[in-house]
Coordinates of C-alpha atoms in Angstrom, one line a residue:
M1 CA 5.4 -64.5 -8.6
D2 CA 5.2 -68.3 -8.6
D3 CA 4.8 -70.1 -5.3
T4 CA 7.2 -72.9 -4.3
Q5 CA 4.9 -75.7 -5.5
T6 CA 4.5 -74.0 -8.9
L7 CA 8.3 -73.7 -9.2
V8 CA 8.6 -77.4 -8.3
R9 CA 6.2 -78.3 -11.1
R10 CA 7.9 -76.1 -13.6
A11 CA 11.4 -77.3 -12.7
A12 CA 10.2 -81.0 -12.9
A13 CA 8.7 -80.3 -16.3
A14 CA 12.0 -78.7 -17.4
V15 CA 13.9 -81.7 -16.3
N16 CA 11.6 -84.1 -18.2
S17 CA 11.8 -81.9 -21.3
G18 CA 15.6 -82.0 -21.3
K19 CA 16.0 -78.3 -20.3
P20 CA 18.6 -78.5 -17.5
D21 CA 19.5 -74.8 -17.6
E22 CA 15.9 -73.8 -17.0
A23 CA 15.4 -76.5 -14.4
Q24 CA 18.5 -75.3 -12.5
R25 CA 17.4 -71.7 -12.7
L26 CA 14.0 -72.5 -11.3
C27 CA 15.4 -74.7 -8.5
E28 CA 17.8 -71.9 -7.5
Q29 CA 15.0 -69.3 -7.7
G30 CA 12.8 -71.5 -5.4
L31 CA 15.6 -72.2 -2.9
A32 CA 16.4 -68.5 -2.6
R33 CA 12.9 -68.1 -1.3
D34 CA 12.5 -71.4 0.5
P35 CA 16.0 -72.7 1.4
G36 CA 14.9 -75.9 3.0
D37 CA 12.4 -77.2 0.5
P38 CA 13.4 -80.9 0.1
V39 CA 11.9 -81.4 -3.4
L40 CA 13.8 -78.4 -4.9
H41 CA 17.0 -79.7 -3.3
H42 CA 16.3 -83.2 -4.8
L43 CA 15.6 -81.7 -8.3
L44 CA 18.6 -79.5 -8.2
A45 CA 20.8 -82.5 -7.1
A46 CA 19.5 -84.5 -10.1
V47 CA 20.2 -81.7 -12.5
L48 CA 23.7 -81.1 -11.2
F49 CA 24.5 -84.9 -11.1
S50 CA 23.4 -85.2 -14.8
R51 CA 26.0 -82.5 -15.5
G52 CA 28.8 -84.2 -13.6
V53 CA 28.8 -81.6 -10.8
I54 CA 29.1 -84.2 -8.1
V55 CA 30.0 -82.3 -4.8
P56 CA 27.2 -79.8 -5.0
A57 CA 24.8 -82.5 -6.1
R58 CA 25.7 -84.6 -3.0
A59 CA 25.2 -81.5 -0.7
H60 CA 21.7 -80.9 -2.1
I61 CA 20.6 -84.5 -1.9
D62 CA 21.9 -84.7 1.7
V63 CA 19.7 -81.7 2.6
S64 CA 16.7 -83.3 0.9
L65 CA 17.2 -86.6 2.7
A66 CA 17.6 -84.9 6.0
K67 CA 14.0 -83.6 5.5
R68 CA 12.7 -86.8 3.8
P69 CA 14.8 -89.8 4.8
N70 CA 12.2 -92.2 3.6
N71 CA 12.0 -90.9 0.1
A72 CA 13.1 -93.9 -2.1
P73 CA 13.9 -91.8 -5.3
A74 CA 16.1 -89.5 -3.3
R75 CA 17.9 -92.5 -1.8
L76 CA 18.4 -93.9 -5.3
L77 CA 19.9 -90.7 -6.5
A78 CA 22.1 -90.5 -3.4
A79 CA 23.3 -94.0 -4.2
R80 CA 24.2 -93.1 -7.7
I81 CA 26.1 -90.0 -6.6
E82 CA 28.1 -92.0 -4.1
R83 CA 28.8 -94.8 -6.6
T84 CA 30.2 -92.3 -9.1
E85 CA 32.7 -91.2 -6.5
G86 CA 33.6 -94.8 -5.7
Q87 CA 31.9 -94.7 -2.3
F88 CA 30.4 -98.1 -2.7
D89 CA 29.6 -98.8 1.0
A90 CA 27.7 -95.5 1.3
A91 CA 25.9 -96.3 -2.0
L92 CA 24.8 -99.7 -0.7
V93 CA 23.5 -98.2 2.5
H94 CA 21.3 -95.9 0.4
L95 CA 20.2 -98.7 -1.9
D96 CA 19.3 -101.0 1.0
A97 CA 17.2 -98.2 2.5
A98 CA 15.5 -97.5 -0.9
I99 CA 14.7 -101.2 -1.2
A100 CA 13.3 -101.4 2.3
I101 CA 11.0 -98.4 1.4
S102 CA 10.0 -99.4 -2.1
P103 CA 11.3 -102.7 -3.4
Q104 CA 11.2 -102.0 -7.1
R105 CA 13.1 -103.8 -9.8
E106 CA 15.2 -100.7 -10.6
M107 CA 16.5 -100.7 -7.0
F108 CA 17.7 -104.3 -7.2
V109 CA 19.4 -103.7 -10.6
E110 CA 21.2 -100.7 -9.2
K111 CA 22.4 -102.8 -6.2
A112 CA 23.7 -105.5 -8.5
R113 CA 25.6 -102.9 -10.5
T114 CA 27.0 -101.4 -7.3
L115 CA 28.2 -104.7 -5.9
D116 CA 29.8 -105.5 -9.3
M117 CA 31.6 -102.2 -9.4
A118 CA 32.7 -102.6 -5.9
G119 CA 34.4 -105.9 -6.8
L120 CA 32.2 -108.0 -4.6
R121 CA 31.9 -110.8 -7.1
D122 CA 30.1 -113.4 -5.2
Q123 CA 27.5 -111.0 -4.0
A124 CA 27.2 -109.4 -7.4
R125 CA 26.7 -112.8 -9.0
G126 CA 24.0 -113.7 -6.6
A127 CA 22.3 -110.3 -7.2
W128 CA 22.4 -110.8 -11.0
Q129 CA 21.1 -114.3 -10.7
A130 CA 18.2 -113.2 -8.5
I131 CA 17.3 -110.6 -11.0
L132 CA 17.3 -113.2 -13.8
K133 CA 15.0 -115.5 -11.8
V134 CA 12.5 -112.7 -11.4
I135 CA 12.9 -111.3 -14.9
P136 CA 13.9 -114.1 -17.2
G137 CA 15.9 -112.8 -20.1
H138 CA 16.9 -109.6 -18.4
Q139 CA 19.6 -108.4 -20.8
E140 CA 21.9 -106.7 -18.4
A141 CA 21.8 -109.6 -15.9
T142 CA 22.4 -112.1 -18.7
A143 CA 25.3 -110.0 -20.1
Q144 CA 27.0 -109.5 -16.7
L145 CA 26.7 -113.2 -15.8
G146 CA 28.2 -114.0 -19.2
R147 CA 31.1 -111.7 -18.5
M148 CA 31.7 -113.3 -15.1
A149 CA 31.6 -116.8 -16.6
W150 CA 34.3 -115.7 -19.1
E151 CA 36.4 -114.2 -16.3
D152 CA 36.0 -117.5 -14.4
G153 CA 37.4 -119.4 -17.3
D154 CA 34.2 -120.9 -18.7
P155 CA 34.0 -119.6 -22.2
A156 CA 31.2 -122.0 -23.3
T157 CA 28.8 -120.7 -20.6
A158 CA 29.9 -117.2 -21.3
A159 CA 29.3 -117.5 -25.0
S160 CA 25.8 -118.9 -24.5
L161 CA 24.8 -116.2 -22.1
L162 CA 26.3 -113.4 -24.1
A163 CA 24.7 -114.6 -27.3
Q164 CA 21.3 -114.4 -25.4
A165 CA 22.2 -110.9 -24.3
T166 CA 22.8 -109.8 -27.9
A167 CA 19.6 -111.2 -29.2
T168 CA 18.1 -107.7 -28.8
D169 CA 20.0 -104.4 -29.1
A170 CA 23.1 -104.6 -27.0
P171 CA 25.9 -102.2 -26.3
A172 CA 29.4 -102.6 -27.8
S173 CA 30.8 -103.9 -24.5
V174 CA 28.5 -107.0 -24.7
W175 CA 29.4 -107.8 -28.3
F176 CA 33.1 -107.4 -27.4
N177 CA 32.8 -109.8 -24.5
L178 CA 31.0 -112.2 -26.8
G179 CA 33.9 -112.0 -29.2
L180 CA 36.3 -112.8 -26.3
A181 CA 34.3 -115.9 -25.4
R182 CA 34.1 -117.1 -28.9
Q183 CA 37.8 -116.5 -29.5
D184 CA 38.6 -118.7 -26.5
L185 CA 36.4 -121.4 -28.0
R186 CA 38.4 -121.0 -31.3
D187 CA 35.2 -119.9 -33.1
H188 CA 37.2 -117.3 -35.0
D189 CA 34.5 -116.5 -37.6
G190 CA 31.9 -116.0 -34.8
A191 CA 34.4 -113.9 -32.8
A192 CA 35.0 -111.7 -35.9
D193 CA 31.3 -111.1 -36.3
A194 CA 31.0 -110.0 -32.7
Y195 CA 34.0 -107.7 -32.9
R196 CA 32.7 -106.2 -36.1
K197 CA 29.4 -105.4 -34.3
A198 CA 31.3 -103.9 -31.3
F199 CA 33.3 -101.7 -33.6
A200 CA 30.3 -100.6 -35.6
L201 CA 28.6 -99.5 -32.4
K202 CA 31.7 -97.9 -31.0
P203 CA 34.0 -96.7 -33.8
D204 CA 36.7 -95.7 -31.3
H205 CA 36.9 -99.2 -29.8
A206 CA 40.5 -100.0 -30.6
E207 CA 40.6 -103.3 -28.8
A208 CA 37.6 -104.5 -30.8
T209 CA 39.3 -103.9 -34.1
L210 CA 42.6 -105.3 -32.8
N211 CA 40.9 -108.5 -31.8
L212 CA 39.1 -108.5 -35.1
G213 CA 42.4 -108.5 -36.8
I214 CA 43.6 -111.5 -34.7
S215 CA 40.5 -113.4 -35.5
L216 CA 40.7 -112.7 -39.2
Q217 CA 44.4 -113.7 -39.2
E218 CA 43.5 -117.0 -37.5
V219 CA 41.2 -117.9 -40.5
G220 CA 43.9 -116.8 -43.0
D221 CA 42.3 -113.6 -44.2
M222 CA 45.5 -111.5 -44.0
D223 CA 44.4 -108.6 -46.1
A224 CA 41.3 -108.0 -43.9
A225 CA 43.4 -108.6 -40.8
M226 CA 45.9 -105.9 -41.8
D227 CA 43.1 -103.5 -42.5
A228 CA 41.7 -104.2 -39.0
F229 CA 45.2 -103.9 -37.4
G230 CA 45.6 -100.6 -39.3
K231 CA 42.4 -99.2 -37.8
A232 CA 43.5 -100.3 -34.3
Y233 CA 46.9 -98.7 -34.7
R234 CA 45.5 -95.4 -36.0
L235 CA 43.1 -95.3 -33.1
R236 CA 45.7 -96.1 -30.5
P237 CA 49.4 -96.2 -31.6
Q238 CA 50.3 -97.8 -28.3
L239 CA 48.9 -101.0 -29.6
F240 CA 51.8 -101.4 -32.0
G241 CA 53.5 -104.0 -29.9
S242 CA 50.4 -106.1 -29.6
I243 CA 49.9 -106.0 -33.4
A244 CA 53.5 -106.9 -34.1
M245 CA 53.3 -109.8 -31.6
A246 CA 50.0 -111.0 -33.2
L247 CA 51.5 -110.9 -36.7
T248 CA 54.5 -113.0 -35.8
S249 CA 53.0 -115.5 -33.4
A250 CA 49.8 -116.6 -35.1
S251 CA 49.5 -119.7 -37.3
H252 CA 48.8 -117.3 -40.2
G253 CA 51.0 -114.3 -39.9
R254 CA 53.6 -112.1 -41.6
L255 CA 57.2 -111.6 -40.4
W256 CA 58.1 -107.9 -40.3
L257 CA 61.8 -107.4 -39.9
D258 CA 61.6 -103.6 -40.4
E259 CA 59.5 -101.9 -37.6
D260 CA 59.2 -98.7 -39.5
A261 CA 57.9 -100.5 -42.6
L262 CA 55.2 -102.1 -40.4
R263 CA 54.3 -98.7 -38.9
R264 CA 54.0 -97.3 -42.4
A265 CA 51.8 -100.2 -43.6
L266 CA 49.5 -99.8 -40.6
S267 CA 49.3 -96.0 -41.0
G268 CA 48.3 -96.3 -44.7

């Protein structure tokens, strides 16, 4: 029969190999024999958290931290668990402790994310700016500062930062935000390119194809605009009102007097 340390090594190897079932079984086997082992509790918390099983994950990481309060990776995991549950103050306490123990870049990025999610805009902005000073070109920091600039009504700064963030592989959300900034600058061709990229990366992104339709309409390409509006409508029929408004209010639009006819055109 394997001893606890052997089970820990096997469980960690299973986690790293993408075998959560085996990892969970080994952790539970080890804890049945040694209920207080902090490493097994930590590993089991990580496996459960990866599966979205939050309450038991929190219980296990709490036991681990009670035995090893100065373990930075355990503090980081505890912060992520608390953040998932919207417990931002508790998450920040864990992150500050982790940074005090082991001030690694990952910890500062996690703190910036948490401040952002908590709606602490000034602190989040400062945290993202600090990351960008230490790691010039950091994609996430650049993208988040670009988003904040757009939210603050500065589309020119936003477009510049978001364009930098999309210079390497970027998620759909960053391309979508770039589209918003370019749209506000009336760069409709550039906005359309950004929305196309967002939709290609996330084919269920109804807002991206809706805004693509608006941008195409602004440059007078009504056939392509109607195609984009149709995709948006089929993905989310609740956008019908936004589509109808766009079609009748833009400089290049079409007047639809028959709502059912418009729905049929979009459904086609």
